[in-house]
Amino acid sequence: MKELLRAWFREELSGMEDFLDTEEKPDISRVEHKSAVRKWEDTLLSSPEMQKMIHMRQRRYRTLYRVIAVISCIAFIAIMLYMIAHLPRYGFKNPRADVIARRYIEQGLEETGAVNIVAGMILDYRAFDTLGESFVLFTALVCATILLRFGMRDKEQSVGAPVYKTSTDNIIHMIGFFLVPAILMFGIYIVLNGHLSPGGGFSGGTILGSALIIMSASGGFDITDRIFTYKRLNILTFIALGFYSLSKGYVFFVGANGMHNPIPKGIPGAILSAGLILPLNIAVGMVVACTMYGFYSLFERGRIGHA
């Protein structure tokens, strides 16, 4: 906070000649040691006049923030009420919804190649919605990282009762040693068979993220830190979201312009089928697993692996 005040003070120094006592202000260009400058800045910032000016500016910023917040809330409420007013009444049968549902059921297998109708719907017909949900997870992880970036420092400085570490318990360690491989295999199976049976990237990624959390809880963070560092997790998530965006953007561009889509749909029921739905399930599963482990690591120790 003090550094921000110093930076702000240097920017405002040119316009404060009438406010400051120029006789006591040293010539900064002739000061040879930074310590003298910083001491002068600290003295100036702690003066009652400067504190009063800072308080006035903070009060103005708070007032502006409240006004903007109230206007934003009123605009949001007005938009939501307008949308609710145009919704169909309760019990009204919308023929358009029946047409869309019939299209999914009757022609979904032919158009998407996915035996699982739900996977064909969320990763083909409504692929952009799923992309938005994946970006929401990634944005939530980024925001939590920003908010908790000083969590580890605060935890190290705080003094309190010792926390019980599950990784030191032999029973939990042995249970995790046998359970984690099975959970990982089951999660991979759910992700890879999402276009053939119930499952997919979201459910399979949740299972994979749970396996990583159990691995950290039973074996300690030293094991997961060898694989999931903060840099690697960001790169992995970026690759998954980038592949999803580029691949579906290409497919929608080809379809909107009436061009032939060269990506084969394969034989329905085979593992290599349904076009891009299988790799998209893998991408979504990676994002969900990384997000789950990232949240656990952040709230447990304030950081994700080693930078």
PDB file of C-alpha atoms in Angstrom:
ATOM      1  CA  MET A   1       0.000   0.000   0.000  1.00  0.00           C
ATOM      2  CA  LYS A   2       2.835   2.348   0.835  1.00  0.00           C
ATOM      3  CA  GLU A   3       4.498   1.711  -2.526  1.00  0.00           C
ATOM      4  CA  LEU A   4       1.266   2.613  -4.312  1.00  0.00           C
ATOM      5  CA  LEU A   5       1.032   5.810  -2.317  1.00  0.00           C
ATOM      6  CA  ARG A   6       4.618   6.667  -3.246  1.00  0.00           C
ATOM      7  CA  ALA A   7       3.932   6.103  -6.941  1.00  0.00           C
ATOM      8  CA  TRP A   8       0.782   8.198  -6.742  1.00  0.00           C
ATOM      9  CA  PHE A   9       2.664  10.868  -4.841  1.00  0.00           C
ATOM     10  CA  ARG A  10       5.374  11.120  -7.501  1.00  0.00           C
ATOM     11  CA  GLU A  11       2.720  11.566 -10.191  1.00  0.00           C
ATOM     12  CA  GLU A  12       0.899  14.240  -8.202  1.00  0.00           C
ATOM     13  CA  LEU A  13       4.044  16.017  -7.006  1.00  0.00           C
ATOM     14  CA  SER A  14       4.110  18.491  -9.895  1.00  0.00           C
ATOM     15  CA  GLY A  15       0.617  19.779  -9.066  1.00  0.00           C
ATOM     16  CA  MET A  16       1.150  20.171  -5.323  1.00  0.00           C
ATOM     17  CA  GLU A  17       3.629  23.066  -5.194  1.00  0.00           C
ATOM     18  CA  ASP A  18       1.142  25.336  -3.452  1.00  0.00           C
ATOM     19  CA  PHE A  19       0.253  22.646  -0.920  1.00  0.00           C
ATOM     20  CA  LEU A  20       3.775  21.639   0.142  1.00  0.00           C
ATOM     21  CA  ASP A  21       6.289  23.713   2.033  1.00  0.00           C
ATOM     22  CA  THR A  22       8.889  24.284  -0.683  1.00  0.00           C
ATOM     23  CA  GLU A  23      11.521  25.367   1.826  1.00  0.00           C
ATOM     24  CA  GLU A  24      11.604  21.891   3.413  1.00  0.00           C
ATOM     25  CA  LYS A  25      11.336  19.961   0.125  1.00  0.00           C
ATOM     26  CA  PRO A  26      14.790  18.718  -0.956  1.00  0.00           C
ATOM     27  CA  ASP A  27      15.910  18.703  -4.556  1.00  0.00           C
ATOM     28  CA  ILE A  28      15.353  15.078  -5.587  1.00  0.00           C
ATOM     29  CA  SER A  29      17.706  15.358  -8.531  1.00  0.00           C
ATOM     30  CA  ARG A  30      20.611  16.159  -6.165  1.00  0.00           C
ATOM     31  CA  VAL A  31      19.902  13.469  -3.609  1.00  0.00           C
ATOM     32  CA  GLU A  32      22.486  10.736  -3.952  1.00  0.00           C
ATOM     33  CA  HIS A  33      21.006   8.084  -1.692  1.00  0.00           C
ATOM     34  CA  LYS A  34      17.586   6.525  -2.198  1.00  0.00           C
ATOM     35  CA  SER A  35      17.175   6.069   1.519  1.00  0.00           C
ATOM     36  CA  ALA A  36      17.032   9.820   2.019  1.00  0.00           C
ATOM     37  CA  VAL A  37      14.369  10.160  -0.644  1.00  0.00           C
ATOM     38  CA  ARG A  38      12.285   7.341   0.837  1.00  0.00           C
ATOM     39  CA  LYS A  39      12.617   8.833   4.325  1.00  0.00           C
ATOM     40  CA  TRP A  40      11.388  12.173   3.017  1.00  0.00           C
ATOM     41  CA  GLU A  41       8.479  10.470   1.232  1.00  0.00           C
ATOM     42  CA  ASP A  42       7.508   8.552   4.376  1.00  0.00           C
ATOM     43  CA  THR A  43       7.569  11.759   6.405  1.00  0.00           C
ATOM     44  CA  LEU A  44       5.479  13.544   3.811  1.00  0.00           C
ATOM     45  CA  LEU A  45       2.961  10.720   3.489  1.00  0.00           C
ATOM     46  CA  SER A  46       2.496  10.548   7.253  1.00  0.00           C
ATOM     47  CA  SER A  47       1.773  14.265   7.562  1.00  0.00           C
ATOM     48  CA  PRO A  48      -1.788  15.182   8.652  1.00  0.00           C
ATOM     49  CA  GLU A  49      -2.380  17.250   5.499  1.00  0.00           C
ATOM     50  CA  MET A  50      -1.389  14.383   3.210  1.00  0.00           C
ATOM     51  CA  GLN A  51      -3.464  11.878   5.185  1.00  0.00           C
ATOM     52  CA  LYS A  52      -6.446  14.216   4.878  1.00  0.00           C
ATOM     53  CA  MET A  53      -5.976  14.475   1.108  1.00  0.00           C
ATOM     54  CA  ILE A  54      -5.650  10.681   0.763  1.00  0.00           C
ATOM     55  CA  HIS A  55      -8.791  10.189   2.853  1.00  0.00           C
ATOM     56  CA  MET A  56     -10.723  12.626   0.658  1.00  0.00           C
ATOM     57  CA  ARG A  57      -9.654  10.812  -2.502  1.00  0.00           C
ATOM     58  CA  GLN A  58     -10.540   7.426  -1.070  1.00  0.00           C
ATOM     59  CA  ARG A  59     -13.974   8.741  -0.064  1.00  0.00           C
ATOM     60  CA  ARG A  60     -14.546  10.045  -3.592  1.00  0.00           C
ATOM     61  CA  TYR A  61     -13.527   6.702  -5.099  1.00  0.00           C
ATOM     62  CA  ARG A  62     -15.837   4.830  -2.721  1.00  0.00           C
ATOM     63  CA  THR A  63     -18.724   7.120  -3.621  1.00  0.00           C
ATOM     64  CA  LEU A  64     -18.081   6.616  -7.344  1.00  0.00           C
ATOM     65  CA  TYR A  65     -17.852   2.859  -6.817  1.00  0.00           C
ATOM     66  CA  ARG A  66     -21.182   2.772  -5.000  1.00  0.00           C
ATOM     67  CA  VAL A  67     -22.895   4.852  -7.686  1.00  0.00           C
ATOM     68  CA  ILE A  68     -21.598   2.591 -10.452  1.00  0.00           C
ATOM     69  CA  ALA A  69     -22.588  -0.517  -8.473  1.00  0.00           C
ATOM     70  CA  VAL A  70     -26.138   0.753  -7.902  1.00  0.00           C
ATOM     71  CA  ILE A  71     -26.557   1.703 -11.586  1.00  0.00           C
ATOM     72  CA  SER A  72     -25.212  -1.680 -12.711  1.00  0.00           C
ATOM     73  CA  CYS A  73     -27.568  -3.560 -10.381  1.00  0.00           C
ATOM     74  CA  ILE A  74     -30.570  -1.538 -11.530  1.00  0.00           C
ATOM     75  CA  ALA A  75     -29.676  -2.131 -15.200  1.00  0.00           C
ATOM     76  CA  PHE A  76     -29.221  -5.854 -14.573  1.00  0.00           C
ATOM     77  CA  ILE A  77     -32.554  -6.104 -12.723  1.00  0.00           C
ATOM     78  CA  ALA A  78     -34.303  -4.212 -15.528  1.00  0.00           C
ATOM     79  CA  ILE A  79     -32.879  -6.546 -18.170  1.00  0.00           C
ATOM     80  CA  MET A  80     -33.861  -9.641 -16.208  1.00  0.00           C
ATOM     81  CA  LEU A  81     -37.402  -8.353 -15.631  1.00  0.00           C
ATOM     82  CA  TYR A  82     -37.720  -7.550 -19.327  1.00  0.00           C
ATOM     83  CA  MET A  83     -36.629 -11.083 -20.245  1.00  0.00           C
ATOM     84  CA  ILE A  84     -38.984 -12.635 -17.686  1.00  0.00           C
ATOM     85  CA  ALA A  85     -41.888 -10.597 -19.051  1.00  0.00           C
ATOM     86  CA  HIS A  86     -41.316 -12.113 -22.510  1.00  0.00           C
ATOM     87  CA  LEU A  87     -41.074 -15.716 -21.325  1.00  0.00           C
ATOM     88  CA  PRO A  88     -43.947 -18.042 -22.348  1.00  0.00           C
ATOM     89  CA  ARG A  89     -46.637 -18.523 -19.748  1.00  0.00           C
ATOM     90  CA  TYR A  90     -46.727 -21.586 -17.535  1.00  0.00           C
ATOM     91  CA  GLY A  91     -48.213 -24.528 -19.408  1.00  0.00           C
ATOM     92  CA  PHE A  92     -47.696 -22.942 -22.830  1.00  0.00           C
ATOM     93  CA  LYS A  93     -46.428 -25.489 -25.332  1.00  0.00           C
ATOM     94  CA  ASN A  94     -43.698 -24.072 -27.531  1.00  0.00           C
ATOM     95  CA  PRO A  95     -43.675 -25.864 -30.909  1.00  0.00           C
ATOM     96  CA  ARG A  96     -40.113 -24.733 -31.584  1.00  0.00           C
ATOM     97  CA  ALA A  97     -38.820 -26.663 -28.572  1.00  0.00           C
ATOM     98  CA  ASP A  98     -40.484 -29.836 -29.838  1.00  0.00           C
ATOM     99  CA  VAL A  99     -38.855 -29.402 -33.236  1.00  0.00           C
ATOM    100  CA  ILE A 100     -35.407 -28.979 -31.703  1.00  0.00           C
ATOM    101  CA  ALA A 101     -35.812 -31.942 -29.353  1.00  0.00           C
ATOM    102  CA  ARG A 102     -37.084 -34.106 -32.204  1.00  0.00           C
ATOM    103  CA  ARG A 103     -34.074 -33.064 -34.292  1.00  0.00           C
ATOM    104  CA  TYR A 104     -31.675 -34.103 -31.543  1.00  0.00           C
ATOM    105  CA  ILE A 105     -33.312 -37.496 -31.083  1.00  0.00           C
ATOM    106  CA  GLU A 106     -34.086 -38.439 -34.671  1.00  0.00           C
ATOM    107  CA  GLN A 107     -31.060 -37.047 -36.517  1.00  0.00           C
ATOM    108  CA  GLY A 108     -28.478 -36.691 -33.772  1.00  0.00           C
ATOM    109  CA  LEU A 109     -26.752 -40.007 -34.466  1.00  0.00           C
ATOM    110  CA  GLU A 110     -26.510 -39.308 -38.201  1.00  0.00           C
ATOM    111  CA  GLU A 111     -25.300 -35.708 -37.854  1.00  0.00           C
ATOM    112  CA  THR A 112     -22.900 -36.096 -34.926  1.00  0.00           C
ATOM    113  CA  GLY A 113     -21.963 -39.786 -35.024  1.00  0.00           C
ATOM    114  CA  ALA A 114     -22.331 -40.006 -31.232  1.00  0.00           C
ATOM    115  CA  VAL A 115     -24.371 -42.818 -29.713  1.00  0.00           C
ATOM    116  CA  ASN A 116     -24.813 -40.737 -26.572  1.00  0.00           C
ATOM    117  CA  ILE A 117     -27.366 -38.075 -27.551  1.00  0.00           C
ATOM    118  CA  VAL A 118     -26.371 -35.804 -24.657  1.00  0.00           C
ATOM    119  CA  ALA A 119     -22.721 -35.781 -25.761  1.00  0.00           C
ATOM    120  CA  GLY A 120     -23.753 -34.995 -29.322  1.00  0.00           C
ATOM    121  CA  MET A 121     -25.921 -32.145 -28.100  1.00  0.00           C
ATOM    122  CA  ILE A 122     -23.490 -30.405 -25.735  1.00  0.00           C
ATOM    123  CA  LEU A 123     -20.337 -30.944 -27.830  1.00  0.00           C
ATOM    124  CA  ASP A 124     -21.756 -30.500 -31.319  1.00  0.00           C
ATOM    125  CA  TYR A 125     -25.057 -28.632 -31.496  1.00  0.00           C
ATOM    126  CA  ARG A 126     -24.326 -26.499 -28.427  1.00  0.00           C
ATOM    127  CA  ALA A 127     -20.540 -26.659 -28.433  1.00  0.00           C
ATOM    128  CA  PHE A 128     -20.107 -22.928 -27.850  1.00  0.00           C
ATOM    129  CA  ASP A 129     -22.167 -23.157 -24.650  1.00  0.00           C
ATOM    130  CA  THR A 130     -19.861 -25.871 -23.360  1.00  0.00           C
ATOM    131  CA  LEU A 131     -16.844 -23.765 -24.330  1.00  0.00           C
ATOM    132  CA  GLY A 132     -18.258 -20.910 -22.270  1.00  0.00           C
ATOM    133  CA  GLU A 133     -18.698 -23.210 -19.275  1.00  0.00           C
ATOM    134  CA  SER A 134     -15.079 -24.353 -19.592  1.00  0.00           C
ATOM    135  CA  PHE A 135     -13.898 -20.748 -19.710  1.00  0.00           C
ATOM    136  CA  VAL A 136     -15.957 -20.023 -16.595  1.00  0.00           C
ATOM    137  CA  LEU A 137     -14.035 -22.732 -14.737  1.00  0.00           C
ATOM    138  CA  PHE A 138     -10.697 -21.405 -15.956  1.00  0.00           C
ATOM    139  CA  THR A 139     -11.641 -17.819 -15.064  1.00  0.00           C
ATOM    140  CA  ALA A 140     -12.728 -18.915 -11.588  1.00  0.00           C
ATOM    141  CA  LEU A 141      -9.350 -20.602 -11.059  1.00  0.00           C
ATOM    142  CA  VAL A 142      -7.480 -17.507 -12.240  1.00  0.00           C
ATOM    143  CA  CYS A 143      -9.522 -15.250  -9.945  1.00  0.00           C
ATOM    144  CA  ALA A 144      -8.964 -17.547  -6.974  1.00  0.00           C
ATOM    145  CA  THR A 145      -5.225 -17.567  -7.730  1.00  0.00           C
ATOM    146  CA  ILE A 146      -5.151 -13.761  -7.753  1.00  0.00           C
ATOM    147  CA  LEU A 147      -7.152 -13.449  -4.534  1.00  0.00           C
ATOM    148  CA  LEU A 148      -5.159 -16.103  -2.675  1.00  0.00           C
ATOM    149  CA  ARG A 149      -1.679 -15.339  -4.017  1.00  0.00           C
ATOM    150  CA  PHE A 150      -0.608 -14.132  -0.572  1.00  0.00           C
ATOM    151  CA  GLY A 151      -2.352 -16.980   1.245  1.00  0.00           C
ATOM    152  CA  MET A 152       0.768 -19.072   1.671  1.00  0.00           C
ATOM    153  CA  ARG A 153       2.705 -16.144   3.123  1.00  0.00           C
ATOM    154  CA  ASP A 154      -0.070 -15.391   5.609  1.00  0.00           C
ATOM    155  CA  LYS A 155      -0.337 -19.058   6.581  1.00  0.00           C
ATOM    156  CA  GLU A 156       3.405 -19.266   7.237  1.00  0.00           C
ATOM    157  CA  GLN A 157       3.326 -16.133   9.373  1.00  0.00           C
ATOM    158  CA  SER A 158       0.278 -17.145  11.377  1.00  0.00           C
ATOM    159  CA  VAL A 159       0.810 -19.024  14.598  1.00  0.00           C
ATOM    160  CA  GLY A 160      -1.845 -21.406  15.814  1.00  0.00           C
ATOM    161  CA  ALA A 161      -2.662 -24.988  16.604  1.00  0.00           C
ATOM    162  CA  PRO A 162      -0.856 -27.536  14.409  1.00  0.00           C
ATOM    163  CA  VAL A 163      -2.946 -28.895  11.552  1.00  0.00           C
ATOM    164  CA  TYR A 164      -3.266 -32.646  11.221  1.00  0.00           C
ATOM    165  CA  LYS A 165      -1.679 -33.844   7.976  1.00  0.00           C
ATOM    166  CA  THR A 166      -3.465 -36.787   6.436  1.00  0.00           C
ATOM    167  CA  SER A 167      -0.394 -37.685   4.367  1.00  0.00           C
ATOM    168  CA  THR A 168       1.431 -38.765   7.550  1.00  0.00           C
ATOM    169  CA  ASP A 169      -1.268 -41.288   8.453  1.00  0.00           C
ATOM    170  CA  ASN A 170      -0.177 -44.774   7.363  1.00  0.00           C
ATOM    171  CA  ILE A 171      -3.745 -46.050   6.935  1.00  0.00           C
ATOM    172  CA  ILE A 172      -4.780 -43.135   4.716  1.00  0.00           C
ATOM    173  CA  HIS A 173      -1.528 -43.412   2.791  1.00  0.00           C
ATOM    174  CA  MET A 174      -2.084 -47.103   2.041  1.00  0.00           C
ATOM    175  CA  ILE A 175      -5.747 -46.603   1.095  1.00  0.00           C
ATOM    176  CA  GLY A 176      -4.766 -43.808  -1.293  1.00  0.00           C
ATOM    177  CA  PHE A 177      -2.003 -45.979  -2.747  1.00  0.00           C
ATOM    178  CA  PHE A 178      -4.582 -48.577  -3.840  1.00  0.00           C
ATOM    179  CA  LEU A 179      -7.507 -46.265  -4.655  1.00  0.00           C
ATOM    180  CA  VAL A 180      -5.830 -43.548  -6.738  1.00  0.00           C
ATOM    181  CA  PRO A 181      -4.818 -45.785  -9.709  1.00  0.00           C
ATOM    182  CA  ALA A 182      -8.305 -47.303  -9.863  1.00  0.00           C
ATOM    183  CA  ILE A 183      -9.981 -43.882  -9.713  1.00  0.00           C
ATOM    184  CA  LEU A 184      -7.670 -42.536 -12.413  1.00  0.00           C
ATOM    185  CA  MET A 185      -8.451 -45.459 -14.704  1.00  0.00           C
ATOM    186  CA  PHE A 186     -12.179 -45.075 -14.105  1.00  0.00           C
ATOM    187  CA  GLY A 187     -11.982 -41.338 -14.835  1.00  0.00           C
ATOM    188  CA  ILE A 188     -10.099 -41.971 -18.088  1.00  0.00           C
ATOM    189  CA  TYR A 189     -12.711 -44.559 -19.065  1.00  0.00           C
ATOM    190  CA  ILE A 190     -15.555 -42.093 -18.420  1.00  0.00           C
ATOM    191  CA  VAL A 191     -13.837 -39.409 -20.512  1.00  0.00           C
ATOM    192  CA  LEU A 192     -12.989 -41.674 -23.451  1.00  0.00           C
ATOM    193  CA  ASN A 193     -16.443 -43.295 -23.569  1.00  0.00           C
ATOM    194  CA  GLY A 194     -18.460 -40.107 -23.195  1.00  0.00           C
ATOM    195  CA  HIS A 195     -19.710 -40.289 -26.798  1.00  0.00           C
ATOM    196  CA  LEU A 196     -20.738 -43.946 -26.400  1.00  0.00           C
ATOM    197  CA  SER A 197     -22.272 -44.079 -22.929  1.00  0.00           C
ATOM    198  CA  PRO A 198     -23.243 -41.736 -20.076  1.00  0.00           C
ATOM    199  CA  GLY A 199     -20.196 -39.719 -19.066  1.00  0.00           C
ATOM    200  CA  GLY A 200     -17.910 -37.320 -20.859  1.00  0.00           C
ATOM    201  CA  GLY A 201     -15.485 -34.554 -20.080  1.00  0.00           C
ATOM    202  CA  PHE A 202     -17.287 -32.945 -17.144  1.00  0.00           C
ATOM    203  CA  SER A 203     -18.042 -36.119 -15.198  1.00  0.00           C
ATOM    204  CA  GLY A 204     -14.760 -37.815 -16.122  1.00  0.00           C
ATOM    205  CA  GLY A 205     -12.770 -34.680 -15.328  1.00  0.00           C
ATOM    206  CA  THR A 206     -14.450 -34.515 -11.929  1.00  0.00           C
ATOM    207  CA  ILE A 207     -13.348 -38.070 -11.204  1.00  0.00           C
ATOM    208  CA  LEU A 208      -9.792 -37.313 -12.352  1.00  0.00           C
ATOM    209  CA  GLY A 209      -9.693 -34.176 -10.211  1.00  0.00           C
ATOM    210  CA  SER A 210     -10.914 -36.181  -7.218  1.00  0.00           C
ATOM    211  CA  ALA A 211      -8.124 -38.690  -7.807  1.00  0.00           C
ATOM    212  CA  LEU A 212      -5.527 -35.902  -7.762  1.00  0.00           C
ATOM    213  CA  ILE A 213      -7.001 -34.507  -4.553  1.00  0.00           C
ATOM    214  CA  ILE A 214      -6.911 -37.948  -2.894  1.00  0.00           C
ATOM    215  CA  MET A 215      -3.342 -38.382  -4.129  1.00  0.00           C
ATOM    216  CA  SER A 216      -2.321 -35.099  -2.488  1.00  0.00           C
ATOM    217  CA  ALA A 217      -4.215 -35.838   0.723  1.00  0.00           C
ATOM    218  CA  SER A 218      -2.819 -39.352   1.134  1.00  0.00           C
ATOM    219  CA  GLY A 219       0.684 -38.965  -0.280  1.00  0.00           C
ATOM    220  CA  GLY A 220       1.406 -35.292   0.270  1.00  0.00           C
ATOM    221  CA  PHE A 221       1.889 -32.428  -2.137  1.00  0.00           C
ATOM    222  CA  ASP A 222       5.429 -33.553  -2.899  1.00  0.00           C
ATOM    223  CA  ILE A 223       4.037 -36.216  -5.229  1.00  0.00           C
ATOM    224  CA  THR A 224       1.664 -33.982  -7.186  1.00  0.00           C
ATOM    225  CA  ASP A 225       4.171 -31.115  -7.305  1.00  0.00           C
ATOM    226  CA  ARG A 226       6.392 -33.248  -9.505  1.00  0.00           C
ATOM    227  CA  ILE A 227       3.679 -33.244 -12.184  1.00  0.00           C
ATOM    228  CA  PHE A 228       1.274 -30.364 -11.561  1.00  0.00           C
ATOM    229  CA  THR A 229       3.250 -27.181 -11.168  1.00  0.00           C
ATOM    230  CA  TYR A 230       1.551 -23.828 -11.595  1.00  0.00           C
ATOM    231  CA  LYS A 231       3.189 -23.290 -14.989  1.00  0.00           C
ATOM    232  CA  ARG A 232       2.321 -26.737 -16.301  1.00  0.00           C
ATOM    233  CA  LEU A 233      -1.268 -26.467 -15.114  1.00  0.00           C
ATOM    234  CA  ASN A 234      -1.719 -23.154 -16.940  1.00  0.00           C
ATOM    235  CA  ILE A 235      -0.115 -24.532 -20.105  1.00  0.00           C
ATOM    236  CA  LEU A 236      -2.295 -27.646 -20.000  1.00  0.00           C
ATOM    237  CA  THR A 237      -5.473 -25.630 -19.509  1.00  0.00           C
ATOM    238  CA  PHE A 238      -4.484 -23.169 -22.249  1.00  0.00           C
ATOM    239  CA  ILE A 239      -3.824 -25.997 -24.717  1.00  0.00           C
ATOM    240  CA  ALA A 240      -7.175 -27.642 -23.926  1.00  0.00           C
ATOM    241  CA  LEU A 241      -9.177 -24.430 -24.287  1.00  0.00           C
ATOM    242  CA  GLY A 242      -7.226 -23.357 -27.360  1.00  0.00           C
ATOM    243  CA  PHE A 243      -7.810 -26.691 -29.093  1.00  0.00           C
ATOM    244  CA  TYR A 244     -11.507 -26.557 -28.244  1.00  0.00           C
ATOM    245  CA  SER A 245     -11.874 -23.002 -29.574  1.00  0.00           C
ATOM    246  CA  LEU A 246      -9.940 -23.539 -32.811  1.00  0.00           C
ATOM    247  CA  SER A 247     -11.479 -26.904 -33.675  1.00  0.00           C
ATOM    248  CA  LYS A 248     -15.101 -25.905 -33.127  1.00  0.00           C
ATOM    249  CA  GLY A 249     -14.507 -22.521 -34.704  1.00  0.00           C
ATOM    250  CA  TYR A 250     -13.272 -24.326 -37.813  1.00  0.00           C
ATOM    251  CA  VAL A 251     -16.254 -26.684 -37.847  1.00  0.00           C
ATOM    252  CA  PHE A 252     -18.790 -23.874 -37.485  1.00  0.00           C
ATOM    253  CA  PHE A 253     -17.014 -21.802 -40.136  1.00  0.00           C
ATOM    254  CA  VAL A 254     -17.117 -24.718 -42.582  1.00  0.00           C
ATOM    255  CA  GLY A 255     -20.772 -25.448 -41.842  1.00  0.00           C
ATOM    256  CA  ALA A 256     -21.901 -21.814 -42.052  1.00  0.00           C
ATOM    257  CA  ASN A 257     -20.318 -21.433 -45.486  1.00  0.00           C
ATOM    258  CA  GLY A 258     -21.692 -24.700 -46.898  1.00  0.00           C
ATOM    259  CA  MET A 259     -18.238 -26.291 -47.197  1.00  0.00           C
ATOM    260  CA  HIS A 260     -17.410 -29.963 -46.812  1.00  0.00           C
ATOM    261  CA  ASN A 261     -16.245 -31.027 -43.370  1.00  0.00           C
ATOM    262  CA  PRO A 262     -13.297 -33.415 -43.847  1.00  0.00           C
ATOM    263  CA  ILE A 263     -13.386 -34.705 -40.250  1.00  0.00           C
ATOM    264  CA  PRO A 264     -14.822 -38.271 -40.416  1.00  0.00           C
ATOM    265  CA  LYS A 265     -17.553 -39.339 -38.009  1.00  0.00           C
ATOM    266  CA  GLY A 266     -16.436 -42.966 -38.018  1.00  0.00           C
ATOM    267  CA  ILE A 267     -18.624 -45.946 -37.273  1.00  0.00           C
ATOM    268  CA  PRO A 268     -21.222 -45.233 -34.548  1.00  0.00           C
ATOM    269  CA  GLY A 269     -20.439 -47.307 -31.468  1.00  0.00           C
ATOM    270  CA  ALA A 270     -16.669 -47.515 -32.110  1.00  0.00           C
ATOM    271  CA  ILE A 271     -14.235 -45.779 -29.787  1.00  0.00           C
ATOM    272  CA  LEU A 272     -12.838 -43.692 -32.674  1.00  0.00           C
ATOM    273  CA  SER A 273     -16.087 -42.149 -33.828  1.00  0.00           C
ATOM    274  CA  ALA A 274     -18.288 -39.066 -33.455  1.00  0.00           C
ATOM    275  CA  GLY A 275     -15.810 -36.732 -35.144  1.00  0.00           C
ATOM    276  CA  LEU A 276     -14.363 -34.188 -32.726  1.00  0.00           C
ATOM    277  CA  ILE A 277     -16.517 -35.171 -29.751  1.00  0.00           C
ATOM    278  CA  LEU A 278     -13.897 -37.583 -28.356  1.00  0.00           C
ATOM    279  CA  PRO A 279     -10.978 -35.080 -28.363  1.00  0.00           C
ATOM    280  CA  LEU A 280     -13.309 -32.360 -27.102  1.00  0.00           C
ATOM    281  CA  ASN A 281     -14.292 -34.593 -24.186  1.00  0.00           C
ATOM    282  CA  ILE A 282     -10.593 -35.029 -23.428  1.00  0.00           C
ATOM    283  CA  ALA A 283     -10.057 -31.256 -23.527  1.00  0.00           C
ATOM    284  CA  VAL A 284     -13.004 -30.568 -21.225  1.00  0.00           C
ATOM    285  CA  GLY A 285     -11.862 -33.315 -18.849  1.00  0.00           C
ATOM    286  CA  MET A 286      -8.401 -31.737 -18.627  1.00  0.00           C
ATOM    287  CA  VAL A 287      -9.874 -28.332 -17.798  1.00  0.00           C
ATOM    288  CA  VAL A 288     -12.198 -29.723 -15.119  1.00  0.00           C
ATOM    289  CA  ALA A 289      -9.495 -31.891 -13.507  1.00  0.00           C
ATOM    290  CA  CYS A 290      -6.963 -29.047 -13.424  1.00  0.00           C
ATOM    291  CA  THR A 291      -9.549 -26.661 -11.993  1.00  0.00           C
ATOM    292  CA  MET A 292     -10.589 -29.035  -9.215  1.00  0.00           C
ATOM    293  CA  TYR A 293      -7.013 -29.775  -8.180  1.00  0.00           C
ATOM    294  CA  GLY A 294      -6.125 -26.106  -8.485  1.00  0.00           C
ATOM    295  CA  PHE A 295      -8.911 -25.054  -6.123  1.00  0.00           C
ATOM    296  CA  TYR A 296      -7.951 -27.710  -3.602  1.00  0.00           C
ATOM    297  CA  SER A 297      -4.282 -26.742  -3.707  1.00  0.00           C
ATOM    298  CA  LEU A 298      -5.036 -23.033  -3.425  1.00  0.00           C
ATOM    299  CA  PHE A 299      -7.341 -23.338  -0.436  1.00  0.00           C
ATOM    300  CA  GLU A 300      -5.134 -25.911   1.257  1.00  0.00           C
ATOM    301  CA  ARG A 301      -1.791 -24.134   1.056  1.00  0.00           C
ATOM    302  CA  GLY A 302      -2.272 -20.903  -0.906  1.00  0.00           C
ATOM    303  CA  ARG A 303      -0.520 -21.901  -4.134  1.00  0.00           C
ATOM    304  CA  ILE A 304      -0.405 -24.511  -6.916  1.00  0.00           C
ATOM    305  CA  GLY A 305       2.854 -26.421  -6.987  1.00  0.00           C
ATOM    306  CA  HIS A 306       6.106 -24.609  -7.583  1.00  0.00           C
ATOM    307  CA  ALA A 307       6.297 -21.735 -10.046  1.00  0.00           C
TER     308      ALA A 307
END
